[in-house]
Amino acid sequence: GGGRQAYGGNEVYAFSVPDLAWARLTLPSQGPFGDDVLPDGTPAARHSFDQLEYLPPPADKLYARGGVYFPTSNMSPNTFLLDLATLTWSRGTPMDNVDFGAGNMTAHDPVTGLVWEHGNSVLWSYDAASDLWTARSDVNVSQGLGGTLALDPVRRKLVRVGAGLAVVWDISVDGVVPVSDLLTTGANEIQDCYAPGVDYDAGNDRLTAGCSGGDVNSLDLDRRVWTRHAPRSSVNPGDPFAVGTDGTYGRFRYVPQAGLFVVVTHVEQNVFFYRPAER
């Protein structure tokens, strides 16, 4: 949380789906502030955009890389990992110093355990177990704020959508992975949304995205067709799906144990659940 010149506290909060309650996992550092890495070794508070990922066991860590940190608004090349068993931070190898930026996007691959991150122009994979970065693309895809990265583990596709740009990488191959424009039909206005929330719905085998209001859009990646789904209840989350220049990014996540999505983007708004119907 925090970052830029908004808030300097770098404490970590977690929302428990079973308990429907927030908890503060770590206390804020006392500073002094000014650098990306604080004197106690923890990361400075930052605007993280789409650069947070949970790495399930055996890692059981929060991957937090990059961002724009407090109070200088500088961009960070550093890789931080929060061990969720001990609630201690460690530092991994920084990203290549020519490709990090605020518009970087990440997605975790449950099949390989890798984190995929698109930098300013190049796609990378990061292996947390070996702390190793590998460049995986030779075609520059110019990025910028407003895009969100999501991964389909069944089709082995990595998809970037948002702010009018949609591309797909085939991550089924080793080494350099091919990239192409994601040409779709149907309710594909979601691709114009600024930083939509996007994640893979394992129950329906679809990528699912939200932008504003209560509607969500699902993507049949085999047919390249988007479908809009109106909510079955009167609950309308409104602006957890932020409209404008804030964006939702990775704050719309599928919880496989519960078969639903959770979305929250503001400390003074409710947490919302979305349970998809069987498609």
PDB file of C-alpha atoms in Angstrom:
ATOM      1  CA  GLY A   1       0.000   0.000   0.000  1.00  0.00           C
ATOM      2  CA  GLY A   2       0.889   3.664  -0.012  1.00  0.00           C
ATOM      3  CA  GLY A   3       3.695   4.859  -2.214  1.00  0.00           C
ATOM      4  CA  ARG A   4       4.666   7.949  -4.156  1.00  0.00           C
ATOM      5  CA  GLN A   5       3.751  10.830  -1.839  1.00  0.00           C
ATOM      6  CA  ALA A   6       0.475   9.337  -0.638  1.00  0.00           C
ATOM      7  CA  TYR A   7       1.368   7.227   2.413  1.00  0.00           C
ATOM      8  CA  GLY A   8       4.636   5.939   3.839  1.00  0.00           C
ATOM      9  CA  GLY A   9       3.422   2.993   5.903  1.00  0.00           C
ATOM     10  CA  ASN A  10       4.615  -0.327   4.471  1.00  0.00           C
ATOM     11  CA  GLU A  11       2.562  -2.633   6.689  1.00  0.00           C
ATOM     12  CA  VAL A  12       0.836  -5.595   5.032  1.00  0.00           C
ATOM     13  CA  TYR A  13      -2.854  -6.389   5.436  1.00  0.00           C
ATOM     14  CA  ALA A  14      -4.707  -9.566   4.473  1.00  0.00           C
ATOM     15  CA  PHE A  15      -8.395 -10.307   4.065  1.00  0.00           C
ATOM     16  CA  SER A  16      -9.554 -13.758   5.191  1.00  0.00           C
ATOM     17  CA  VAL A  17     -12.276 -15.162   2.944  1.00  0.00           C
ATOM     18  CA  PRO A  18     -13.467 -17.787   5.524  1.00  0.00           C
ATOM     19  CA  ASP A  19     -13.526 -15.257   8.379  1.00  0.00           C
ATOM     20  CA  LEU A  20     -14.696 -12.226   6.383  1.00  0.00           C
ATOM     21  CA  ALA A  21     -12.198 -10.123   8.301  1.00  0.00           C
ATOM     22  CA  TRP A  22      -9.061  -8.042   7.809  1.00  0.00           C
ATOM     23  CA  ALA A  23      -5.838  -8.614   9.716  1.00  0.00           C
ATOM     24  CA  ARG A  24      -2.619  -6.623   9.836  1.00  0.00           C
ATOM     25  CA  LEU A  25       0.237  -9.048   9.212  1.00  0.00           C
ATOM     26  CA  THR A  26       3.194  -6.713   9.699  1.00  0.00           C
ATOM     27  CA  LEU A  27       3.854  -3.414  11.448  1.00  0.00           C
ATOM     28  CA  PRO A  28       4.968  -0.314   9.536  1.00  0.00           C
ATOM     29  CA  SER A  29       8.658   0.511   9.435  1.00  0.00           C
ATOM     30  CA  GLN A  30       9.769   3.626  11.236  1.00  0.00           C
ATOM     31  CA  GLY A  31      12.068   4.916   8.488  1.00  0.00           C
ATOM     32  CA  PRO A  32      13.916   7.103   7.772  1.00  0.00           C
ATOM     33  CA  PHE A  33      12.362   7.126   4.328  1.00  0.00           C
ATOM     34  CA  GLY A  34      13.851   8.008   0.973  1.00  0.00           C
ATOM     35  CA  ASP A  35      15.301   4.783  -0.404  1.00  0.00           C
ATOM     36  CA  ASP A  36      13.573   1.772  -1.947  1.00  0.00           C
ATOM     37  CA  VAL A  37      15.007  -0.493   0.764  1.00  0.00           C
ATOM     38  CA  LEU A  38      14.467   0.843   4.293  1.00  0.00           C
ATOM     39  CA  PRO A  39      17.112   0.535   7.052  1.00  0.00           C
ATOM     40  CA  ASP A  40      15.360  -2.522   8.529  1.00  0.00           C
ATOM     41  CA  GLY A  41      15.558  -4.303   5.157  1.00  0.00           C
ATOM     42  CA  THR A  42      11.872  -3.997   4.310  1.00  0.00           C
ATOM     43  CA  PRO A  43      10.563  -2.462   1.080  1.00  0.00           C
ATOM     44  CA  ALA A  44       9.354   1.117   1.131  1.00  0.00           C
ATOM     45  CA  ALA A  45       5.625   1.619   0.572  1.00  0.00           C
ATOM     46  CA  ARG A  46       4.825   1.733  -3.128  1.00  0.00           C
ATOM     47  CA  HIS A  47       2.176   1.998  -5.795  1.00  0.00           C
ATOM     48  CA  SER A  48       2.461  -1.563  -7.067  1.00  0.00           C
ATOM     49  CA  PHE A  49       0.008  -1.501 -10.006  1.00  0.00           C
ATOM     50  CA  ASP A  50       0.069  -5.089 -11.443  1.00  0.00           C
ATOM     51  CA  GLN A  51       3.213  -6.357  -9.720  1.00  0.00           C
ATOM     52  CA  LEU A  52       1.973  -8.450  -6.779  1.00  0.00           C
ATOM     53  CA  GLU A  53       1.650 -12.253  -6.891  1.00  0.00           C
ATOM     54  CA  TYR A  54       1.069 -15.013  -4.374  1.00  0.00           C
ATOM     55  CA  LEU A  55       3.446 -17.966  -4.755  1.00  0.00           C
ATOM     56  CA  PRO A  56       1.754 -21.050  -3.239  1.00  0.00           C
ATOM     57  CA  PRO A  57       3.594 -23.818  -1.326  1.00  0.00           C
ATOM     58  CA  PRO A  58       6.326 -24.870  -1.291  1.00  0.00           C
ATOM     59  CA  ALA A  59       7.198 -21.175  -1.594  1.00  0.00           C
ATOM     60  CA  ASP A  60       4.208 -19.687   0.310  1.00  0.00           C
ATOM     61  CA  LYS A  61       5.440 -16.159  -0.351  1.00  0.00           C
ATOM     62  CA  LEU A  62       4.164 -12.841  -1.595  1.00  0.00           C
ATOM     63  CA  TYR A  63       6.088 -11.628  -4.628  1.00  0.00           C
ATOM     64  CA  ALA A  64       6.253  -7.827  -4.642  1.00  0.00           C
ATOM     65  CA  ARG A  65       8.424  -6.312  -7.329  1.00  0.00           C
ATOM     66  CA  GLY A  66       8.921  -2.872  -8.750  1.00  0.00           C
ATOM     67  CA  GLY A  67       6.435  -0.094  -8.203  1.00  0.00           C
ATOM     68  CA  VAL A  68       6.777   3.607  -7.460  1.00  0.00           C
ATOM     69  CA  TYR A  69       7.946   4.104  -3.891  1.00  0.00           C
ATOM     70  CA  PHE A  70       7.489   6.633  -1.114  1.00  0.00           C
ATOM     71  CA  PRO A  71       8.316   9.517  -0.929  1.00  0.00           C
ATOM     72  CA  THR A  72      10.451  10.139  -4.019  1.00  0.00           C
ATOM     73  CA  SER A  73       8.094   8.619  -6.649  1.00  0.00           C
ATOM     74  CA  ASN A  74      11.119   6.797  -8.094  1.00  0.00           C
ATOM     75  CA  MET A  75      10.610   3.462  -9.831  1.00  0.00           C
ATOM     76  CA  SER A  76      12.133   0.354  -8.285  1.00  0.00           C
ATOM     77  CA  PRO A  77      14.094  -2.462  -9.959  1.00  0.00           C
ATOM     78  CA  ASN A  78      14.067  -4.553  -6.788  1.00  0.00           C
ATOM     79  CA  THR A  79      12.443  -7.913  -6.104  1.00  0.00           C
ATOM     80  CA  PHE A  80      10.977  -8.497  -2.635  1.00  0.00           C
ATOM     81  CA  LEU A  81       9.543 -11.703  -1.178  1.00  0.00           C
ATOM     82  CA  LEU A  82       7.428 -11.861   1.988  1.00  0.00           C
ATOM     83  CA  ASP A  83       7.587 -15.264   3.708  1.00  0.00           C
ATOM     84  CA  LEU A  84       4.007 -15.737   4.893  1.00  0.00           C
ATOM     85  CA  ALA A  85       4.990 -18.327   7.497  1.00  0.00           C
ATOM     86  CA  THR A  86       7.483 -16.067   9.266  1.00  0.00           C
ATOM     87  CA  LEU A  87       6.207 -12.678   7.990  1.00  0.00           C
ATOM     88  CA  THR A  88       9.740 -11.630   7.130  1.00  0.00           C
ATOM     89  CA  TRP A  89      10.924  -9.885   3.972  1.00  0.00           C
ATOM     90  CA  SER A  90      13.857 -10.961   1.824  1.00  0.00           C
ATOM     91  CA  ARG A  91      15.316  -9.532  -1.380  1.00  0.00           C
ATOM     92  CA  GLY A  92      15.736 -11.386  -4.628  1.00  0.00           C
ATOM     93  CA  THR A  93      17.765 -10.437  -7.672  1.00  0.00           C
ATOM     94  CA  PRO A  94      16.643  -7.089  -9.144  1.00  0.00           C
ATOM     95  CA  MET A  95      15.092  -6.976 -12.593  1.00  0.00           C
ATOM     96  CA  ASP A  96      17.267  -5.886 -15.508  1.00  0.00           C
ATOM     97  CA  ASN A  97      17.821  -2.173 -14.957  1.00  0.00           C
ATOM     98  CA  VAL A  98      16.740  -1.175 -18.454  1.00  0.00           C
ATOM     99  CA  ASP A  99      13.337  -2.877 -18.453  1.00  0.00           C
ATOM    100  CA  PHE A 100      11.628  -2.073 -15.173  1.00  0.00           C
ATOM    101  CA  GLY A 101       8.899   0.533 -14.943  1.00  0.00           C
ATOM    102  CA  ALA A 102       5.595   1.432 -13.327  1.00  0.00           C
ATOM    103  CA  GLY A 103       3.687  -0.247 -16.168  1.00  0.00           C
ATOM    104  CA  ASN A 104       5.197  -3.711 -15.598  1.00  0.00           C
ATOM    105  CA  MET A 105       2.658  -6.540 -15.302  1.00  0.00           C
ATOM    106  CA  THR A 106       2.896  -9.940 -13.605  1.00  0.00           C
ATOM    107  CA  ALA A 107       1.132 -13.309 -13.533  1.00  0.00           C
ATOM    108  CA  HIS A 108       1.940 -16.503 -11.626  1.00  0.00           C
ATOM    109  CA  ASP A 109       2.056 -19.858 -13.423  1.00  0.00           C
ATOM    110  CA  PRO A 110       0.690 -22.641 -11.157  1.00  0.00           C
ATOM    111  CA  VAL A 111       2.094 -25.319 -13.482  1.00  0.00           C
ATOM    112  CA  THR A 112       5.762 -24.284 -13.460  1.00  0.00           C
ATOM    113  CA  GLY A 113       5.813 -22.048 -10.383  1.00  0.00           C
ATOM    114  CA  LEU A 114       7.322 -19.223 -12.447  1.00  0.00           C
ATOM    115  CA  VAL A 115       6.319 -15.593 -12.225  1.00  0.00           C
ATOM    116  CA  TRP A 116       5.915 -13.992 -15.641  1.00  0.00           C
ATOM    117  CA  GLU A 117       6.566 -10.266 -15.832  1.00  0.00           C
ATOM    118  CA  HIS A 118       6.365  -7.967 -18.801  1.00  0.00           C
ATOM    119  CA  GLY A 119       8.709  -5.018 -18.505  1.00  0.00           C
ATOM    120  CA  ASN A 120       8.828  -1.855 -20.546  1.00  0.00           C
ATOM    121  CA  SER A 121       9.308  -3.941 -23.686  1.00  0.00           C
ATOM    122  CA  VAL A 122      10.465  -7.505 -22.882  1.00  0.00           C
ATOM    123  CA  LEU A 123       8.740 -10.537 -21.346  1.00  0.00           C
ATOM    124  CA  TRP A 124      10.636 -12.179 -18.467  1.00  0.00           C
ATOM    125  CA  SER A 125      10.192 -15.226 -16.264  1.00  0.00           C
ATOM    126  CA  TYR A 126      11.347 -15.329 -12.658  1.00  0.00           C
ATOM    127  CA  ASP A 127      12.095 -18.533 -10.747  1.00  0.00           C
ATOM    128  CA  ALA A 128      11.811 -17.732  -7.035  1.00  0.00           C
ATOM    129  CA  ALA A 129      13.373 -21.060  -6.021  1.00  0.00           C
ATOM    130  CA  SER A 130      16.606 -20.287  -7.868  1.00  0.00           C
ATOM    131  CA  ASP A 131      16.223 -16.486  -7.787  1.00  0.00           C
ATOM    132  CA  LEU A 132      16.805 -16.381 -11.538  1.00  0.00           C
ATOM    133  CA  TRP A 133      15.488 -13.964 -14.178  1.00  0.00           C
ATOM    134  CA  THR A 134      15.294 -15.107 -17.826  1.00  0.00           C
ATOM    135  CA  ALA A 135      14.394 -12.975 -20.848  1.00  0.00           C
ATOM    136  CA  ARG A 136      11.704 -14.865 -22.785  1.00  0.00           C
ATOM    137  CA  SER A 137      10.834 -12.632 -25.743  1.00  0.00           C
ATOM    138  CA  ASP A 138      12.682 -11.141 -28.694  1.00  0.00           C
ATOM    139  CA  VAL A 139       9.763  -9.015 -29.916  1.00  0.00           C
ATOM    140  CA  ASN A 140       9.266  -5.748 -28.074  1.00  0.00           C
ATOM    141  CA  VAL A 141       5.671  -5.039 -27.072  1.00  0.00           C
ATOM    142  CA  SER A 142       5.535  -1.427 -25.946  1.00  0.00           C
ATOM    143  CA  GLN A 143       3.629  -1.196 -22.694  1.00  0.00           C
ATOM    144  CA  GLY A 144       2.481   1.488 -20.310  1.00  0.00           C
ATOM    145  CA  LEU A 145       0.037   1.891 -17.492  1.00  0.00           C
ATOM    146  CA  GLY A 146      -3.416   0.469 -18.053  1.00  0.00           C
ATOM    147  CA  GLY A 147      -2.698  -3.178 -18.879  1.00  0.00           C
ATOM    148  CA  THR A 148      -3.257  -6.305 -16.775  1.00  0.00           C
ATOM    149  CA  LEU A 149      -1.580  -9.687 -17.241  1.00  0.00           C
ATOM    150  CA  ALA A 150      -3.389 -13.015 -16.748  1.00  0.00           C
ATOM    151  CA  LEU A 151      -2.433 -16.649 -17.367  1.00  0.00           C
ATOM    152  CA  ASP A 152      -4.482 -19.563 -18.698  1.00  0.00           C
ATOM    153  CA  PRO A 153      -2.701 -22.619 -17.239  1.00  0.00           C
ATOM    154  CA  VAL A 154      -4.642 -25.118 -19.369  1.00  0.00           C
ATOM    155  CA  ARG A 155      -3.932 -23.611 -22.791  1.00  0.00           C
ATOM    156  CA  ARG A 156      -0.516 -22.329 -21.677  1.00  0.00           C
ATOM    157  CA  LYS A 157      -1.320 -18.790 -22.789  1.00  0.00           C
ATOM    158  CA  LEU A 158      -0.339 -15.491 -21.227  1.00  0.00           C
ATOM    159  CA  VAL A 159      -2.738 -12.656 -22.012  1.00  0.00           C
ATOM    160  CA  ARG A 160      -2.391  -8.900 -21.631  1.00  0.00           C
ATOM    161  CA  VAL A 161      -5.514  -6.735 -21.907  1.00  0.00           C
ATOM    162  CA  GLY A 162      -6.364  -3.123 -21.143  1.00  0.00           C
ATOM    163  CA  ALA A 163      -6.198   0.450 -22.437  1.00  0.00           C
ATOM    164  CA  GLY A 164      -6.974  -0.698 -25.983  1.00  0.00           C
ATOM    165  CA  LEU A 165      -4.158  -3.232 -26.343  1.00  0.00           C
ATOM    166  CA  ALA A 166      -4.593  -7.020 -26.259  1.00  0.00           C
ATOM    167  CA  VAL A 167      -1.787  -9.503 -26.934  1.00  0.00           C
ATOM    168  CA  VAL A 168      -1.159 -13.180 -26.205  1.00  0.00           C
ATOM    169  CA  TRP A 169       2.031 -15.191 -25.653  1.00  0.00           C
ATOM    170  CA  ASP A 170       2.316 -18.960 -26.148  1.00  0.00           C
ATOM    171  CA  ILE A 171       4.213 -20.090 -23.029  1.00  0.00           C
ATOM    172  CA  SER A 172       3.998 -23.787 -23.904  1.00  0.00           C
ATOM    173  CA  VAL A 173       7.443 -23.561 -25.526  1.00  0.00           C
ATOM    174  CA  ASP A 174      10.829 -23.272 -23.856  1.00  0.00           C
ATOM    175  CA  GLY A 175      13.145 -20.352 -24.452  1.00  0.00           C
ATOM    176  CA  VAL A 176      11.827 -17.451 -26.493  1.00  0.00           C
ATOM    177  CA  VAL A 177       8.013 -17.481 -26.563  1.00  0.00           C
ATOM    178  CA  PRO A 178       5.987 -16.226 -29.559  1.00  0.00           C
ATOM    179  CA  VAL A 179       3.625 -13.263 -29.189  1.00  0.00           C
ATOM    180  CA  SER A 180       0.711 -12.136 -31.361  1.00  0.00           C
ATOM    181  CA  ASP A 181      -2.190  -9.715 -31.265  1.00  0.00           C
ATOM    182  CA  LEU A 182      -5.218 -11.089 -29.420  1.00  0.00           C
ATOM    183  CA  LEU A 183      -7.947 -10.615 -32.035  1.00  0.00           C
ATOM    184  CA  THR A 184     -11.353 -11.233 -30.477  1.00  0.00           C
ATOM    185  CA  THR A 185     -15.064 -10.801 -31.134  1.00  0.00           C
ATOM    186  CA  GLY A 186     -18.096 -10.488 -28.895  1.00  0.00           C
ATOM    187  CA  ALA A 187     -18.135  -8.222 -25.845  1.00  0.00           C
ATOM    188  CA  ASN A 188     -14.517  -7.196 -26.337  1.00  0.00           C
ATOM    189  CA  GLU A 189     -15.021  -3.633 -25.115  1.00  0.00           C
ATOM    190  CA  ILE A 190     -13.389  -4.919 -21.930  1.00  0.00           C
ATOM    191  CA  GLN A 191     -10.069  -4.671 -23.794  1.00  0.00           C
ATOM    192  CA  ASP A 192     -10.472  -0.884 -23.887  1.00  0.00           C
ATOM    193  CA  CYS A 193     -10.917  -0.675 -20.120  1.00  0.00           C
ATOM    194  CA  TYR A 194      -8.081   0.984 -18.218  1.00  0.00           C
ATOM    195  CA  ALA A 195      -6.360  -1.717 -16.107  1.00  0.00           C
ATOM    196  CA  PRO A 196      -9.263  -4.179 -15.806  1.00  0.00           C
ATOM    197  CA  GLY A 197      -9.238  -6.904 -13.206  1.00  0.00           C
ATOM    198  CA  VAL A 198      -8.474 -10.206 -14.985  1.00  0.00           C
ATOM    199  CA  ASP A 199      -7.923 -13.721 -13.654  1.00  0.00           C
ATOM    200  CA  TYR A 200      -8.459 -17.355 -14.660  1.00  0.00           C
ATOM    201  CA  ASP A 201     -11.720 -18.996 -13.536  1.00  0.00           C
ATOM    202  CA  ALA A 202     -10.769 -22.631 -12.975  1.00  0.00           C
ATOM    203  CA  GLY A 203     -14.390 -23.691 -12.425  1.00  0.00           C
ATOM    204  CA  ASN A 204     -15.476 -22.501 -15.868  1.00  0.00           C
ATOM    205  CA  ASP A 205     -12.122 -22.746 -17.656  1.00  0.00           C
ATOM    206  CA  ARG A 206     -12.304 -19.104 -18.746  1.00  0.00           C
ATOM    207  CA  LEU A 207     -10.363 -15.910 -18.289  1.00  0.00           C
ATOM    208  CA  THR A 208     -12.731 -13.523 -16.523  1.00  0.00           C
ATOM    209  CA  ALA A 209     -12.477  -9.736 -16.350  1.00  0.00           C
ATOM    210  CA  GLY A 210     -14.256  -6.839 -14.657  1.00  0.00           C
ATOM    211  CA  CYS A 211     -14.095  -3.130 -15.415  1.00  0.00           C
ATOM    212  CA  SER A 212     -16.986  -1.232 -13.800  1.00  0.00           C
ATOM    213  CA  GLY A 213     -20.373  -1.896 -12.299  1.00  0.00           C
ATOM    214  CA  GLY A 214     -21.648  -5.425 -11.765  1.00  0.00           C
ATOM    215  CA  ASP A 215     -21.069  -6.954 -15.204  1.00  0.00           C
ATOM    216  CA  VAL A 216     -18.118  -9.234 -15.879  1.00  0.00           C
ATOM    217  CA  ASN A 217     -16.747 -10.526 -19.184  1.00  0.00           C
ATOM    218  CA  SER A 218     -15.405 -14.025 -19.821  1.00  0.00           C
ATOM    219  CA  LEU A 219     -13.080 -15.026 -22.655  1.00  0.00           C
ATOM    220  CA  ASP A 220     -13.326 -18.289 -24.565  1.00  0.00           C
ATOM    221  CA  LEU A 221      -9.688 -18.363 -25.594  1.00  0.00           C
ATOM    222  CA  ASP A 222     -10.188 -21.239 -28.040  1.00  0.00           C
ATOM    223  CA  ARG A 223     -12.758 -19.290 -30.055  1.00  0.00           C
ATOM    224  CA  ARG A 224     -11.387 -15.841 -29.110  1.00  0.00           C
ATOM    225  CA  VAL A 225     -14.878 -14.674 -28.085  1.00  0.00           C
ATOM    226  CA  TRP A 226     -15.759 -12.441 -25.118  1.00  0.00           C
ATOM    227  CA  THR A 227     -19.165 -12.824 -23.388  1.00  0.00           C
ATOM    228  CA  ARG A 228     -20.673 -10.283 -21.014  1.00  0.00           C
ATOM    229  CA  HIS A 229     -22.464 -11.608 -17.914  1.00  0.00           C
ATOM    230  CA  ALA A 230     -24.974  -9.505 -16.010  1.00  0.00           C
ATOM    231  CA  PRO A 231     -25.096 -10.146 -12.248  1.00  0.00           C
ATOM    232  CA  ARG A 232     -27.814 -12.401 -10.874  1.00  0.00           C
ATOM    233  CA  SER A 233     -28.301 -10.232  -7.783  1.00  0.00           C
ATOM    234  CA  SER A 234     -28.943  -6.557  -7.086  1.00  0.00           C
ATOM    235  CA  VAL A 235     -25.495  -6.116  -5.544  1.00  0.00           C
ATOM    236  CA  ASN A 236     -23.410  -3.738  -7.637  1.00  0.00           C
ATOM    237  CA  PRO A 237     -19.792  -3.251  -6.559  1.00  0.00           C
ATOM    238  CA  GLY A 238     -19.641  -0.009  -8.520  1.00  0.00           C
ATOM    239  CA  ASP A 239     -16.168   1.352  -8.021  1.00  0.00           C
ATOM    240  CA  PRO A 240     -14.115  -1.474  -6.665  1.00  0.00           C
ATOM    241  CA  PHE A 241     -13.755  -1.870 -10.433  1.00  0.00           C
ATOM    242  CA  ALA A 242     -12.178   1.548 -10.671  1.00  0.00           C
ATOM    243  CA  VAL A 243     -13.033   3.691 -13.670  1.00  0.00           C
ATOM    244  CA  GLY A 244     -10.583   6.228 -15.039  1.00  0.00           C
ATOM    245  CA  THR A 245      -6.905   6.290 -14.221  1.00  0.00           C
ATOM    246  CA  ASP A 246      -6.872   4.222 -11.021  1.00  0.00           C
ATOM    247  CA  GLY A 247      -7.555   0.798 -12.447  1.00  0.00           C
ATOM    248  CA  THR A 248      -8.223  -2.567 -10.780  1.00  0.00           C
ATOM    249  CA  TYR A 249      -5.083  -4.445 -11.933  1.00  0.00           C
ATOM    250  CA  GLY A 250      -4.534  -7.557  -9.759  1.00  0.00           C
ATOM    251  CA  ARG A 251      -7.129  -6.759  -7.113  1.00  0.00           C
ATOM    252  CA  PHE A 252      -9.713  -9.022  -8.777  1.00  0.00           C
ATOM    253  CA  ARG A 253      -8.649 -12.580  -7.941  1.00  0.00           C
ATOM    254  CA  TYR A 254     -10.120 -16.040  -8.217  1.00  0.00           C
ATOM    255  CA  VAL A 255     -10.151 -18.059  -4.984  1.00  0.00           C
ATOM    256  CA  PRO A 256     -10.174 -21.715  -6.108  1.00  0.00           C
ATOM    257  CA  GLN A 257     -10.946 -23.103  -2.645  1.00  0.00           C
ATOM    258  CA  ALA A 258     -14.183 -21.109  -2.616  1.00  0.00           C
ATOM    259  CA  GLY A 259     -14.974 -21.066  -6.348  1.00  0.00           C
ATOM    260  CA  LEU A 260     -15.420 -17.303  -6.417  1.00  0.00           C
ATOM    261  CA  PHE A 261     -13.699 -14.020  -7.169  1.00  0.00           C
ATOM    262  CA  VAL A 262     -12.820 -11.363  -4.619  1.00  0.00           C
ATOM    263  CA  VAL A 263     -12.330  -7.689  -5.460  1.00  0.00           C
ATOM    264  CA  VAL A 264     -11.294  -4.752  -3.292  1.00  0.00           C
ATOM    265  CA  THR A 265      -9.535  -1.576  -4.343  1.00  0.00           C
ATOM    266  CA  HIS A 266     -10.101   0.945  -1.552  1.00  0.00           C
ATOM    267  CA  VAL A 267      -9.570   0.926   2.203  1.00  0.00           C
ATOM    268  CA  GLU A 268     -12.897   2.667   2.790  1.00  0.00           C
ATOM    269  CA  GLN A 269     -15.045   0.411   0.598  1.00  0.00           C
ATOM    270  CA  ASN A 270     -16.489  -3.026   1.071  1.00  0.00           C
ATOM    271  CA  VAL A 271     -14.894  -6.250  -0.103  1.00  0.00           C
ATOM    272  CA  PHE A 272     -17.033  -7.892  -2.777  1.00  0.00           C
ATOM    273  CA  PHE A 273     -17.380 -11.506  -3.902  1.00  0.00           C
ATOM    274  CA  TYR A 274     -18.457 -12.637  -7.356  1.00  0.00           C
ATOM    275  CA  ARG A 275     -19.553 -16.245  -7.821  1.00  0.00           C
ATOM    276  CA  PRO A 276     -19.767 -17.156 -11.536  1.00  0.00           C
ATOM    277  CA  ALA A 277     -22.612 -19.265 -12.815  1.00  0.00           C
ATOM    278  CA  GLU A 278     -21.632 -22.433 -14.645  1.00  0.00           C
ATOM    279  CA  ARG A 279     -21.005 -21.403 -18.232  1.00  0.00           C
TER     280      ARG A 279
END
